[in-house]
């Protein structure tokens, strides 16, 4: 533990943030590449399949949200206990997080079994679209254990300052996906053409291989905090579960709110055209090239902030916040320029007809303006999570999307398609004004408590 603790407590903040953030950024860029490549292959295969994935995406996102929620809650609490020097309690937290991940996997399977088809029917009455979407969702949700437990083990390593192993785990999953997609979708090298089913199978195979790699690393590397059978046998402890969900449940809800928002936006956009829904789906794929690097640094920053809060080192805490903010803002400003000024460049990768291309340019160039405000909002969320104030970050997300974004989008949709998407930058700006003072007050209050 001393080596890990010295790294988190004594390395210069720039070296620490970049050493922990860059591996995650690299792996997330590969993930972003997979997301786009997957869509490129599907767009080449069938426009109907593209639309089906567009309306299926919100439910798939709920499965991802469930996985991220428990993993974020576990890793944040674990890093805080390490900062306090309580290794035994950190191992107990890891065991409880593993059990919760098992429960969450069962919930995700139920979504695939019972919710997928009725959900798809909300947005189309075309039976072929519903069937395409159901084929895709039934596979990625029912066979979701690879995704659920991969994310758990990635965060287990990250909370201890180990970022390269999660990076390689994500690389294995993404590269497997990229290789298998064309083979299974189009039926190459002797494989039967599977279409949209092939895209789903490639996804789950990549997730399972990633999980196998991460489990092997736990067994071989034997990190300070790892799963111990004696703690697993003791089951869940109410106080520990409560502390995990104090951050994890709000994180879960925040990601689910994205799904709710996208579902509602699809309901608004279907009044314009199917192309509008597909265009929003394309935007979410492409935006990952901007936001994934930011979230990569977020994965590095959160354990650093949690550790230094647990160690009551306000100087290093503040240094990490300022550097994370500067890096995130730089990335997002570059993304804003690319999307808002030259949307045709990112869209040039897709095989689309002229009408869909025109619609997609409107969507991407308008929402792209919001990137400049997204970066500080992500930093504020990370600050609140590091203090265990997950409820506040959840309120931030709910307020932005359900109280500001959706009502504004409904109102602006009266004036046209482009005007509808101005709701995104306006919502980000409003939340920034509201939550900057809340984050500042939280910083002063939390560290003042330590001084008593």
Tab-separated table of C-alpha atoms in Angstrom:
chain	number	residue	atom	x	y	z
A	1	UNK	CA	0.000	0.000	0.000
A	2	UNK	CA	2.863	2.424	0.760
A	3	UNK	CA	3.845	2.739	-2.907
A	4	UNK	CA	0.251	3.404	-3.960
A	5	UNK	CA	-0.275	5.838	-1.105
A	6	UNK	CA	2.963	7.691	-1.853
A	7	UNK	CA	1.881	8.059	-5.456
A	8	UNK	CA	-1.500	9.527	-4.538
A	9	UNK	CA	-0.141	11.656	-1.699
A	10	UNK	CA	3.260	12.845	-2.923
A	11	UNK	CA	3.494	12.866	-6.731
A	12	UNK	CA	3.157	16.368	-8.236
A	13	UNK	CA	-0.455	16.909	-9.235
A	14	UNK	CA	0.240	17.415	-12.978
A	15	UNK	CA	2.279	14.197	-13.138
A	16	UNK	CA	-0.342	12.339	-11.093
A	17	UNK	CA	-3.350	13.553	-13.098
A	18	UNK	CA	-1.766	12.874	-16.474
A	19	UNK	CA	-0.339	9.513	-15.407
A	20	UNK	CA	-3.801	8.446	-14.248
A	21	UNK	CA	-5.845	10.301	-16.845
A	22	UNK	CA	-3.986	9.646	-20.112
A	23	UNK	CA	-4.371	5.837	-20.058
A	24	UNK	CA	-8.105	6.299	-19.492
A	25	UNK	CA	-8.243	8.945	-22.248
A	26	UNK	CA	-6.498	6.610	-24.675
A	27	UNK	CA	-8.810	3.696	-23.921
A	28	UNK	CA	-11.873	5.927	-24.107
A	29	UNK	CA	-10.807	7.266	-27.491
A	30	UNK	CA	-10.662	3.676	-28.661
A	31	UNK	CA	-14.144	3.230	-27.209
A	32	UNK	CA	-15.274	6.339	-29.087
A	33	UNK	CA	-13.739	4.948	-32.257
A	34	UNK	CA	-15.659	1.728	-31.727
A	35	UNK	CA	-18.921	3.650	-31.253
A	36	UNK	CA	-18.395	5.472	-34.523
A	37	UNK	CA	-17.069	2.488	-36.468
A	38	UNK	CA	-20.042	0.442	-35.292
A	39	UNK	CA	-22.408	3.118	-36.609
A	40	UNK	CA	-20.483	3.397	-39.876
A	41	UNK	CA	-20.883	-0.319	-40.545
A	42	UNK	CA	-24.563	-0.222	-39.634
A	43	UNK	CA	-25.132	2.857	-41.830
A	44	UNK	CA	-23.532	0.974	-44.729
A	45	UNK	CA	-25.712	-2.047	-44.021
A	46	UNK	CA	-29.160	-0.489	-43.580
A	47	UNK	CA	-30.695	2.900	-42.861
A	48	UNK	CA	-33.559	1.143	-41.052
A	49	UNK	CA	-31.057	-0.558	-38.740
A	50	UNK	CA	-29.510	2.836	-37.998
A	51	UNK	CA	-32.908	4.167	-37.002
A	52	UNK	CA	-33.578	1.075	-34.872
A	53	UNK	CA	-30.332	1.534	-32.957
A	54	UNK	CA	-31.166	5.217	-32.529
A	55	UNK	CA	-34.418	4.466	-30.695
A	56	UNK	CA	-32.874	1.492	-28.850
A	57	UNK	CA	-29.932	3.516	-27.524
A	58	UNK	CA	-31.710	5.055	-24.488
A	59	UNK	CA	-32.592	1.626	-23.058
A	60	UNK	CA	-29.064	0.359	-23.716
A	61	UNK	CA	-27.816	3.437	-21.869
A	62	UNK	CA	-29.865	2.448	-18.822
A	63	UNK	CA	-27.939	-0.831	-18.635
A	64	UNK	CA	-24.678	1.099	-18.795
A	65	UNK	CA	-25.948	3.543	-16.159
A	66	UNK	CA	-26.673	0.722	-13.732
A	67	UNK	CA	-23.120	-0.590	-14.149
A	68	UNK	CA	-21.506	2.833	-13.774
A	69	UNK	CA	-23.548	3.737	-10.702
A	70	UNK	CA	-22.373	0.907	-8.470
A	71	UNK	CA	-18.806	1.097	-9.819
A	72	UNK	CA	-18.488	4.850	-9.218
A	73	UNK	CA	-19.960	4.548	-5.717
A	74	UNK	CA	-17.674	1.661	-4.814
A	75	UNK	CA	-14.484	3.209	-6.200
A	76	UNK	CA	-15.128	6.650	-4.665
A	77	UNK	CA	-15.731	5.215	-1.187
A	78	UNK	CA	-12.796	2.837	-1.612
A	79	UNK	CA	-10.412	5.679	-2.547
A	80	UNK	CA	-11.604	7.705	0.446
A	81	UNK	CA	-10.920	4.788	2.805
A	82	UNK	CA	-7.452	4.384	1.318
A	83	UNK	CA	-6.833	8.090	1.880
A	84	UNK	CA	-7.746	7.512	5.524
A	85	UNK	CA	-5.371	4.525	5.664
A	86	UNK	CA	-8.143	1.964	6.383
A	87	UNK	CA	-7.185	-0.903	4.051
A	88	UNK	CA	-9.377	-3.486	5.782
A	89	UNK	CA	-12.498	-1.381	5.309
A	90	UNK	CA	-11.499	-0.707	1.687
A	91	UNK	CA	-11.471	-4.455	1.016
A	92	UNK	CA	-14.908	-4.800	2.601
A	93	UNK	CA	-16.193	-1.995	0.371
A	94	UNK	CA	-14.838	-3.854	-2.676
A	95	UNK	CA	-16.660	-7.041	-1.649
A	96	UNK	CA	-19.960	-5.221	-1.152
A	97	UNK	CA	-19.562	-3.501	-4.528
A	98	UNK	CA	-19.069	-6.867	-6.226
A	99	UNK	CA	-22.266	-8.286	-4.724
A	100	UNK	CA	-24.228	-5.195	-5.744
A	101	UNK	CA	-22.896	-5.540	-9.293
A	102	UNK	CA	-24.396	-9.042	-9.390
A	103	UNK	CA	-27.811	-7.665	-8.383
A	104	UNK	CA	-27.552	-4.934	-11.013
A	105	UNK	CA	-26.754	-7.480	-13.708
A	106	UNK	CA	-30.012	-9.294	-12.944
A	107	UNK	CA	-31.919	-6.010	-13.298
A	108	UNK	CA	-30.320	-5.362	-16.688
A	109	UNK	CA	-31.240	-8.861	-17.889
A	110	UNK	CA	-34.861	-8.166	-16.924
A	111	UNK	CA	-34.816	-5.019	-19.035
A	112	UNK	CA	-33.836	-7.093	-22.061
A	113	UNK	CA	-36.454	-9.770	-21.366
A	114	UNK	CA	-39.491	-7.678	-20.493
A	115	UNK	CA	-38.997	-4.007	-21.401
A	116	UNK	CA	-37.160	-3.881	-24.739
A	117	UNK	CA	-40.016	-4.555	-27.168
A	118	UNK	CA	-42.658	-2.298	-25.492
A	119	UNK	CA	-40.038	0.457	-25.263
A	120	UNK	CA	-39.291	0.322	-28.993
A	121	UNK	CA	-42.997	0.405	-29.844
A	122	UNK	CA	-43.213	3.886	-28.270
A	123	UNK	CA	-41.410	5.418	-31.249
A	124	UNK	CA	-42.491	3.476	-34.315
A	125	UNK	CA	-45.302	1.271	-35.544
A	126	UNK	CA	-43.111	-0.281	-38.226
A	127	UNK	CA	-42.742	-3.977	-37.252
A	128	UNK	CA	-39.399	-4.395	-39.018
A	129	UNK	CA	-37.866	-1.527	-37.005
A	130	UNK	CA	-39.190	-2.961	-33.741
A	131	UNK	CA	-37.769	-6.361	-34.659
A	132	UNK	CA	-34.342	-4.920	-35.529
A	133	UNK	CA	-34.213	-3.000	-32.261
A	134	UNK	CA	-35.390	-5.969	-30.212
A	135	UNK	CA	-32.777	-8.284	-31.721
A	136	UNK	CA	-30.073	-5.792	-30.773
A	137	UNK	CA	-31.331	-4.974	-27.264
A	138	UNK	CA	-32.149	-8.547	-26.268
A	139	UNK	CA	-28.521	-9.541	-26.858
A	140	UNK	CA	-26.698	-6.570	-25.322
A	141	UNK	CA	-28.939	-6.454	-22.234
A	142	UNK	CA	-29.481	-10.143	-21.513
A	143	UNK	CA	-25.778	-10.940	-21.985
A	144	UNK	CA	-24.666	-7.888	-19.998
A	145	UNK	CA	-22.561	-9.536	-17.294
A	146	UNK	CA	-19.388	-8.757	-19.256
A	147	UNK	CA	-20.121	-5.043	-19.274
A	148	UNK	CA	-21.340	-4.894	-15.667
A	149	UNK	CA	-18.381	-6.656	-14.090
A	150	UNK	CA	-15.768	-5.166	-16.437
A	151	UNK	CA	-16.727	-1.686	-15.284
A	152	UNK	CA	-16.614	-2.837	-11.656
A	153	UNK	CA	-13.056	-4.209	-11.987
A	154	UNK	CA	-11.885	-1.181	-13.978
A	155	UNK	CA	-12.949	1.136	-11.160
A	156	UNK	CA	-11.459	-1.225	-8.577
A	157	UNK	CA	-8.034	-0.700	-10.155
A	158	UNK	CA	-8.534	3.039	-10.803
A	159	UNK	CA	-9.409	3.747	-7.161
A	160	UNK	CA	-5.932	2.460	-6.247
A	161	UNK	CA	-4.140	4.636	-8.786
A	162	UNK	CA	-3.727	1.829	-11.373
A	163	UNK	CA	-4.902	3.116	-14.758
A	164	UNK	CA	-3.029	0.996	-17.304
A	165	UNK	CA	-4.825	-2.272	-16.553
A	166	UNK	CA	-8.297	-0.708	-17.075
A	167	UNK	CA	-6.936	0.882	-20.247
A	168	UNK	CA	-5.861	-2.475	-21.662
A	169	UNK	CA	-9.144	-4.030	-20.573
A	170	UNK	CA	-11.117	-1.418	-22.493
A	171	UNK	CA	-8.777	-1.742	-25.471
A	172	UNK	CA	-9.377	-5.491	-25.653
A	173	UNK	CA	-13.139	-4.952	-25.674
A	174	UNK	CA	-13.118	-2.135	-28.209
A	175	UNK	CA	-10.623	-3.694	-30.621
A	176	UNK	CA	-12.491	-7.015	-30.503
A	177	UNK	CA	-15.626	-5.087	-31.389
A	178	UNK	CA	-14.013	-3.253	-34.267
A	179	UNK	CA	-12.613	-6.485	-35.721
A	180	UNK	CA	-15.796	-8.534	-35.331
A	181	UNK	CA	-18.275	-5.889	-36.536
A	182	UNK	CA	-17.683	-6.165	-40.303
A	183	UNK	CA	-17.134	-9.923	-40.077
A	184	UNK	CA	-20.440	-10.610	-38.324
A	185	UNK	CA	-22.575	-7.824	-39.817
A	186	UNK	CA	-21.710	-8.530	-43.466
A	187	UNK	CA	-20.740	-12.214	-43.184
A	188	UNK	CA	-17.032	-12.298	-43.995
A	189	UNK	CA	-14.388	-15.037	-43.721
A	190	UNK	CA	-16.926	-17.830	-43.795
A	191	UNK	CA	-19.283	-16.345	-41.208
A	192	UNK	CA	-23.004	-16.024	-41.940
A	193	UNK	CA	-24.313	-12.508	-42.548
A	194	UNK	CA	-25.967	-11.476	-39.276
A	195	UNK	CA	-26.770	-7.789	-39.830
A	196	UNK	CA	-27.759	-5.906	-36.688
A	197	UNK	CA	-27.509	-9.137	-34.674
A	198	UNK	CA	-23.835	-9.293	-35.630
A	199	UNK	CA	-23.245	-5.811	-34.177
A	200	UNK	CA	-24.794	-6.910	-30.880
A	201	UNK	CA	-22.827	-10.173	-30.738
A	202	UNK	CA	-19.578	-8.306	-31.428
A	203	UNK	CA	-20.370	-5.971	-28.536
A	204	UNK	CA	-20.951	-8.670	-25.920
A	205	UNK	CA	-17.981	-10.784	-27.061
A	206	UNK	CA	-15.722	-7.747	-26.605
A	207	UNK	CA	-17.135	-7.113	-23.129
A	208	UNK	CA	-16.630	-10.730	-22.038
A	209	UNK	CA	-13.017	-10.821	-23.270
A	210	UNK	CA	-12.346	-7.570	-21.410
A	211	UNK	CA	-13.767	-9.096	-18.224
A	212	UNK	CA	-11.605	-12.213	-18.561
A	213	UNK	CA	-8.501	-10.027	-18.887
A	214	UNK	CA	-9.378	-7.941	-15.813
A	215	UNK	CA	-10.077	-10.985	-13.655
A	216	UNK	CA	-6.739	-12.460	-14.714
A	217	UNK	CA	-5.012	-9.218	-13.690
A	218	UNK	CA	-6.645	-9.317	-10.243
A	219	UNK	CA	-5.428	-12.889	-9.738
A	220	UNK	CA	-1.917	-12.260	-11.043
A	221	UNK	CA	-1.195	-8.707	-9.839
A	222	UNK	CA	-2.845	-9.145	-6.423
A	223	UNK	CA	-3.536	-5.420	-5.796
A	224	UNK	CA	-3.814	-4.105	-2.250
A	225	UNK	CA	-7.596	-3.994	-2.518
A	226	UNK	CA	-9.095	-7.034	-4.226
A	227	UNK	CA	-11.936	-9.470	-3.774
A	228	UNK	CA	-11.527	-11.623	-0.708
A	229	UNK	CA	-13.767	-14.670	-0.275
A	230	UNK	CA	-14.016	-14.184	3.482
A	231	UNK	CA	-15.560	-10.725	2.981
A	232	UNK	CA	-17.855	-11.917	0.199
A	233	UNK	CA	-19.249	-14.614	2.500
A	234	UNK	CA	-20.209	-11.973	5.049
A	235	UNK	CA	-22.590	-10.441	2.525
A	236	UNK	CA	-23.791	-6.851	2.505
A	237	UNK	CA	-23.581	-4.426	5.406
A	238	UNK	CA	-26.283	-1.762	5.468
A	239	UNK	CA	-23.975	1.140	6.407
A	240	UNK	CA	-21.483	0.224	3.691
A	241	UNK	CA	-24.189	-0.161	1.057
A	242	UNK	CA	-25.631	3.193	2.091
A	243	UNK	CA	-22.234	4.860	1.678
A	244	UNK	CA	-21.742	3.242	-1.742
A	245	UNK	CA	-25.154	4.357	-2.940
A	246	UNK	CA	-24.666	7.858	-1.517
A	247	UNK	CA	-22.485	8.433	-4.575
A	248	UNK	CA	-23.406	5.453	-6.744
A	249	UNK	CA	-27.176	5.864	-6.853
A	250	UNK	CA	-27.040	9.539	-7.880
A	251	UNK	CA	-24.412	8.638	-10.512
A	252	UNK	CA	-26.724	5.898	-11.734
A	253	UNK	CA	-29.700	8.222	-11.825
A	254	UNK	CA	-27.670	10.919	-13.608
A	255	UNK	CA	-26.810	8.528	-16.412
A	256	UNK	CA	-30.371	7.227	-16.533
A	257	UNK	CA	-31.607	10.788	-16.828
A	258	UNK	CA	-29.599	10.969	-20.054
A	259	UNK	CA	-31.637	8.008	-21.247
A	260	UNK	CA	-34.910	9.613	-20.186
A	261	UNK	CA	-33.918	12.842	-21.918
A	262	UNK	CA	-32.953	11.086	-25.128
A	263	UNK	CA	-36.197	9.113	-25.065
A	264	UNK	CA	-38.197	12.309	-24.619
A	265	UNK	CA	-36.175	14.086	-27.324
A	266	UNK	CA	-36.894	11.210	-29.708
A	267	UNK	CA	-40.577	11.728	-28.949
A	268	UNK	CA	-40.220	15.403	-29.885
A	269	UNK	CA	-38.100	14.756	-32.976
A	270	UNK	CA	-40.282	12.027	-34.477
A	271	UNK	CA	-42.745	14.815	-35.289
A	272	UNK	CA	-40.117	16.259	-37.629
A	273	UNK	CA	-38.763	13.048	-39.216
A	274	UNK	CA	-37.037	9.728	-38.598
A	275	UNK	CA	-33.879	11.420	-39.889
A	276	UNK	CA	-33.989	13.825	-36.952
A	277	UNK	CA	-33.864	10.901	-34.493
A	278	UNK	CA	-31.072	9.210	-36.440
A	279	UNK	CA	-29.158	12.509	-36.529
A	280	UNK	CA	-29.346	12.877	-32.747
A	281	UNK	CA	-28.059	9.305	-32.436
A	282	UNK	CA	-25.151	10.159	-34.763
A	283	UNK	CA	-24.375	13.231	-32.658
A	284	UNK	CA	-24.137	11.138	-29.489
A	285	UNK	CA	-21.750	8.777	-31.281
A	286	UNK	CA	-19.545	11.609	-32.533
A	287	UNK	CA	-19.591	13.657	-29.341
A	288	UNK	CA	-17.805	10.783	-27.628
A	289	UNK	CA	-14.605	11.859	-29.419
A	290	UNK	CA	-14.816	15.089	-27.399
A	291	UNK	CA	-16.366	13.964	-24.126
A	292	UNK	CA	-14.611	10.602	-23.761
A	293	UNK	CA	-11.199	12.295	-23.250
A	294	UNK	CA	-12.790	14.581	-20.653
A	295	UNK	CA	-14.310	11.586	-18.866
A	296	UNK	CA	-10.932	9.879	-19.118
A	297	UNK	CA	-9.366	12.698	-17.118
A	298	UNK	CA	-12.428	12.538	-14.862
A	299	UNK	CA	-11.557	8.908	-14.081
A	300	UNK	CA	-8.088	10.080	-13.103
A	301	UNK	CA	-9.259	13.145	-11.187
A	302	UNK	CA	-12.006	11.554	-9.066
A	303	UNK	CA	-9.782	9.137	-7.084
A	304	UNK	CA	-7.167	11.899	-6.680
A	305	UNK	CA	-9.764	14.298	-5.260
A	306	UNK	CA	-11.364	11.608	-3.104
A	307	UNK	CA	-7.984	10.538	-1.721
A	308	UNK	CA	-6.849	14.074	-0.906
A	309	UNK	CA	-10.193	14.905	0.665
A	310	UNK	CA	-9.840	11.777	2.811
A	311	UNK	CA	-6.263	12.868	3.680
A	312	UNK	CA	-7.397	16.475	4.386
A	313	UNK	CA	-4.905	17.925	1.880
A	314	UNK	CA	-6.772	20.954	0.563
A	315	UNK	CA	-3.791	22.376	-1.331
A	316	UNK	CA	-3.362	19.307	-3.520
A	317	UNK	CA	-7.126	18.994	-3.837
A	318	UNK	CA	-7.446	22.516	-5.236
A	319	UNK	CA	-4.464	22.042	-7.560
A	320	UNK	CA	-6.103	18.950	-9.023
A	321	UNK	CA	-9.416	20.763	-9.551
A	322	UNK	CA	-7.790	23.679	-11.370
A	323	UNK	CA	-5.727	21.442	-13.647
A	324	UNK	CA	-8.652	19.152	-14.447
A	325	UNK	CA	-10.794	22.180	-15.303
A	326	UNK	CA	-8.118	23.635	-17.608
A	327	UNK	CA	-7.625	20.349	-19.454
A	328	UNK	CA	-11.357	19.673	-19.802
A	329	UNK	CA	-12.080	23.182	-21.067
A	330	UNK	CA	-9.312	22.989	-23.673
A	331	UNK	CA	-10.676	19.726	-25.049
A	332	UNK	CA	-14.267	20.989	-25.136
A	333	UNK	CA	-13.435	24.296	-26.827
A	334	UNK	CA	-11.647	22.361	-29.578
A	335	UNK	CA	-14.722	20.140	-29.888
A	336	UNK	CA	-17.029	23.140	-30.089
A	337	UNK	CA	-15.024	24.616	-32.956
A	338	UNK	CA	-15.061	21.313	-34.867
A	339	UNK	CA	-18.768	20.608	-34.397
A	340	UNK	CA	-20.227	24.099	-34.617
A	341	UNK	CA	-18.072	25.405	-37.474
A	342	UNK	CA	-17.268	22.323	-39.578
A	343	UNK	CA	-19.923	19.651	-38.887
A	344	UNK	CA	-19.400	18.175	-42.350
A	345	UNK	CA	-15.956	16.870	-41.318
A	346	UNK	CA	-17.089	14.409	-38.605
A	347	UNK	CA	-20.134	13.441	-40.672
A	348	UNK	CA	-18.002	12.590	-43.712
A	349	UNK	CA	-17.307	9.142	-42.222
A	350	UNK	CA	-20.913	7.996	-42.620
A	351	UNK	CA	-22.652	6.677	-45.712
A	352	UNK	CA	-25.865	8.683	-45.622
A	353	UNK	CA	-28.258	10.183	-48.133
A	354	UNK	CA	-28.289	13.936	-48.728
A	355	UNK	CA	-31.411	14.586	-46.661
A	356	UNK	CA	-30.073	12.801	-43.574
A	357	UNK	CA	-26.742	14.598	-43.975
A	358	UNK	CA	-28.430	18.021	-44.023
A	359	UNK	CA	-30.440	17.193	-40.919
A	360	UNK	CA	-27.389	15.840	-39.108
A	361	UNK	CA	-25.387	19.008	-39.866
A	362	UNK	CA	-28.139	21.094	-38.259
A	363	UNK	CA	-28.184	18.903	-35.146
A	364	UNK	CA	-24.409	18.670	-34.687
A	365	UNK	CA	-23.575	22.318	-35.358
A	366	UNK	CA	-26.255	23.539	-32.925
A	367	UNK	CA	-25.648	21.192	-29.990
A	368	UNK	CA	-21.880	21.579	-30.495
A	369	UNK	CA	-22.094	25.097	-29.050
A	370	UNK	CA	-22.800	23.552	-25.637
A	371	UNK	CA	-19.333	21.983	-25.311
A	372	UNK	CA	-17.847	25.186	-23.907
A	373	UNK	CA	-20.212	24.922	-20.906
A	374	UNK	CA	-20.081	21.126	-20.568
A	375	UNK	CA	-16.480	21.036	-19.286
A	376	UNK	CA	-16.985	23.082	-16.084
A	377	UNK	CA	-20.236	21.239	-15.366
A	378	UNK	CA	-18.373	17.906	-15.499
A	379	UNK	CA	-15.710	19.292	-13.148
A	380	UNK	CA	-18.383	20.445	-10.696
A	381	UNK	CA	-19.995	16.995	-10.764
A	382	UNK	CA	-16.604	15.407	-10.008
A	383	UNK	CA	-16.037	17.774	-7.077
A	384	UNK	CA	-19.415	16.942	-5.559
A	385	UNK	CA	-18.869	13.199	-6.007
A	386	UNK	CA	-15.429	13.369	-4.351
A	387	UNK	CA	-17.079	14.839	-1.238
A	388	UNK	CA	-19.679	12.079	-1.191
A	389	UNK	CA	-22.324	14.609	-2.259
A	390	UNK	CA	-23.779	12.393	-4.940
A	391	UNK	CA	-27.283	13.703	-4.328
A	392	UNK	CA	-26.183	17.221	-5.243
A	393	UNK	CA	-24.622	16.044	-8.509
A	394	UNK	CA	-27.825	14.113	-9.226
A	395	UNK	CA	-29.880	17.264	-8.651
A	396	UNK	CA	-27.555	19.081	-11.024
A	397	UNK	CA	-28.208	16.523	-13.763
A	398	UNK	CA	-31.960	16.300	-13.164
A	399	UNK	CA	-32.297	20.082	-13.130
A	400	UNK	CA	-30.320	20.498	-16.333
A	401	UNK	CA	-32.184	17.884	-18.307
A	402	UNK	CA	-35.699	17.601	-16.912
A	403	UNK	CA	-36.319	21.106	-15.572
A	404	UNK	CA	-34.458	23.187	-18.173
A	405	UNK	CA	-33.575	21.161	-21.283
A	406	UNK	CA	-36.768	19.238	-22.033
A	407	UNK	CA	-39.332	21.993	-21.358
A	408	UNK	CA	-37.181	24.386	-23.360
A	409	UNK	CA	-36.870	21.882	-26.228
A	410	UNK	CA	-40.642	21.373	-26.279
A	411	UNK	CA	-41.155	25.130	-26.442
A	412	UNK	CA	-38.464	25.768	-29.066
A	413	UNK	CA	-39.697	22.889	-31.264
A	414	UNK	CA	-42.575	25.156	-32.250
A	415	UNK	CA	-40.115	27.288	-34.185
A	416	UNK	CA	-38.214	24.600	-36.088
A	417	UNK	CA	-35.697	21.790	-35.876
A	418	UNK	CA	-32.566	23.898	-35.357
A	419	UNK	CA	-34.247	26.005	-32.690
A	420	UNK	CA	-35.145	22.820	-30.782
A	421	UNK	CA	-31.475	21.963	-30.294
A	422	UNK	CA	-30.552	25.373	-28.880
A	423	UNK	CA	-32.055	23.978	-25.678
A	424	UNK	CA	-28.797	22.052	-25.102
A	425	UNK	CA	-26.325	24.980	-24.793
A	426	UNK	CA	-28.863	27.095	-22.894
A	427	UNK	CA	-29.416	24.320	-20.331
A	428	UNK	CA	-25.660	23.818	-19.808
A	429	UNK	CA	-25.123	27.559	-19.295
A	430	UNK	CA	-27.967	27.891	-16.785
A	431	UNK	CA	-26.682	24.967	-14.701
A	432	UNK	CA	-23.175	26.415	-14.700
A	433	UNK	CA	-24.445	29.669	-13.192
A	434	UNK	CA	-26.402	27.798	-10.530
A	435	UNK	CA	-23.833	25.199	-9.448
A	436	UNK	CA	-20.534	27.109	-9.413
A	437	UNK	CA	-21.407	28.754	-6.070
A	438	UNK	CA	-22.695	25.414	-4.741
A	439	UNK	CA	-19.366	23.713	-5.540
A	440	UNK	CA	-17.383	26.550	-3.945
A	441	UNK	CA	-19.490	26.376	-0.785
A	442	UNK	CA	-19.089	22.579	-0.649
A	443	UNK	CA	-15.302	22.905	-0.844
A	444	UNK	CA	-15.176	25.443	1.972
A	445	UNK	CA	-17.645	23.539	4.152
A	446	UNK	CA	-16.095	20.079	3.769
A	447	UNK	CA	-12.544	21.146	4.520
A	448	UNK	CA	-13.700	23.467	7.328
A	449	UNK	CA	-15.277	20.395	8.974
A	450	UNK	CA	-11.860	18.739	9.114
A	451	UNK	CA	-10.419	21.794	10.920
A	452	UNK	CA	-12.847	21.519	13.844
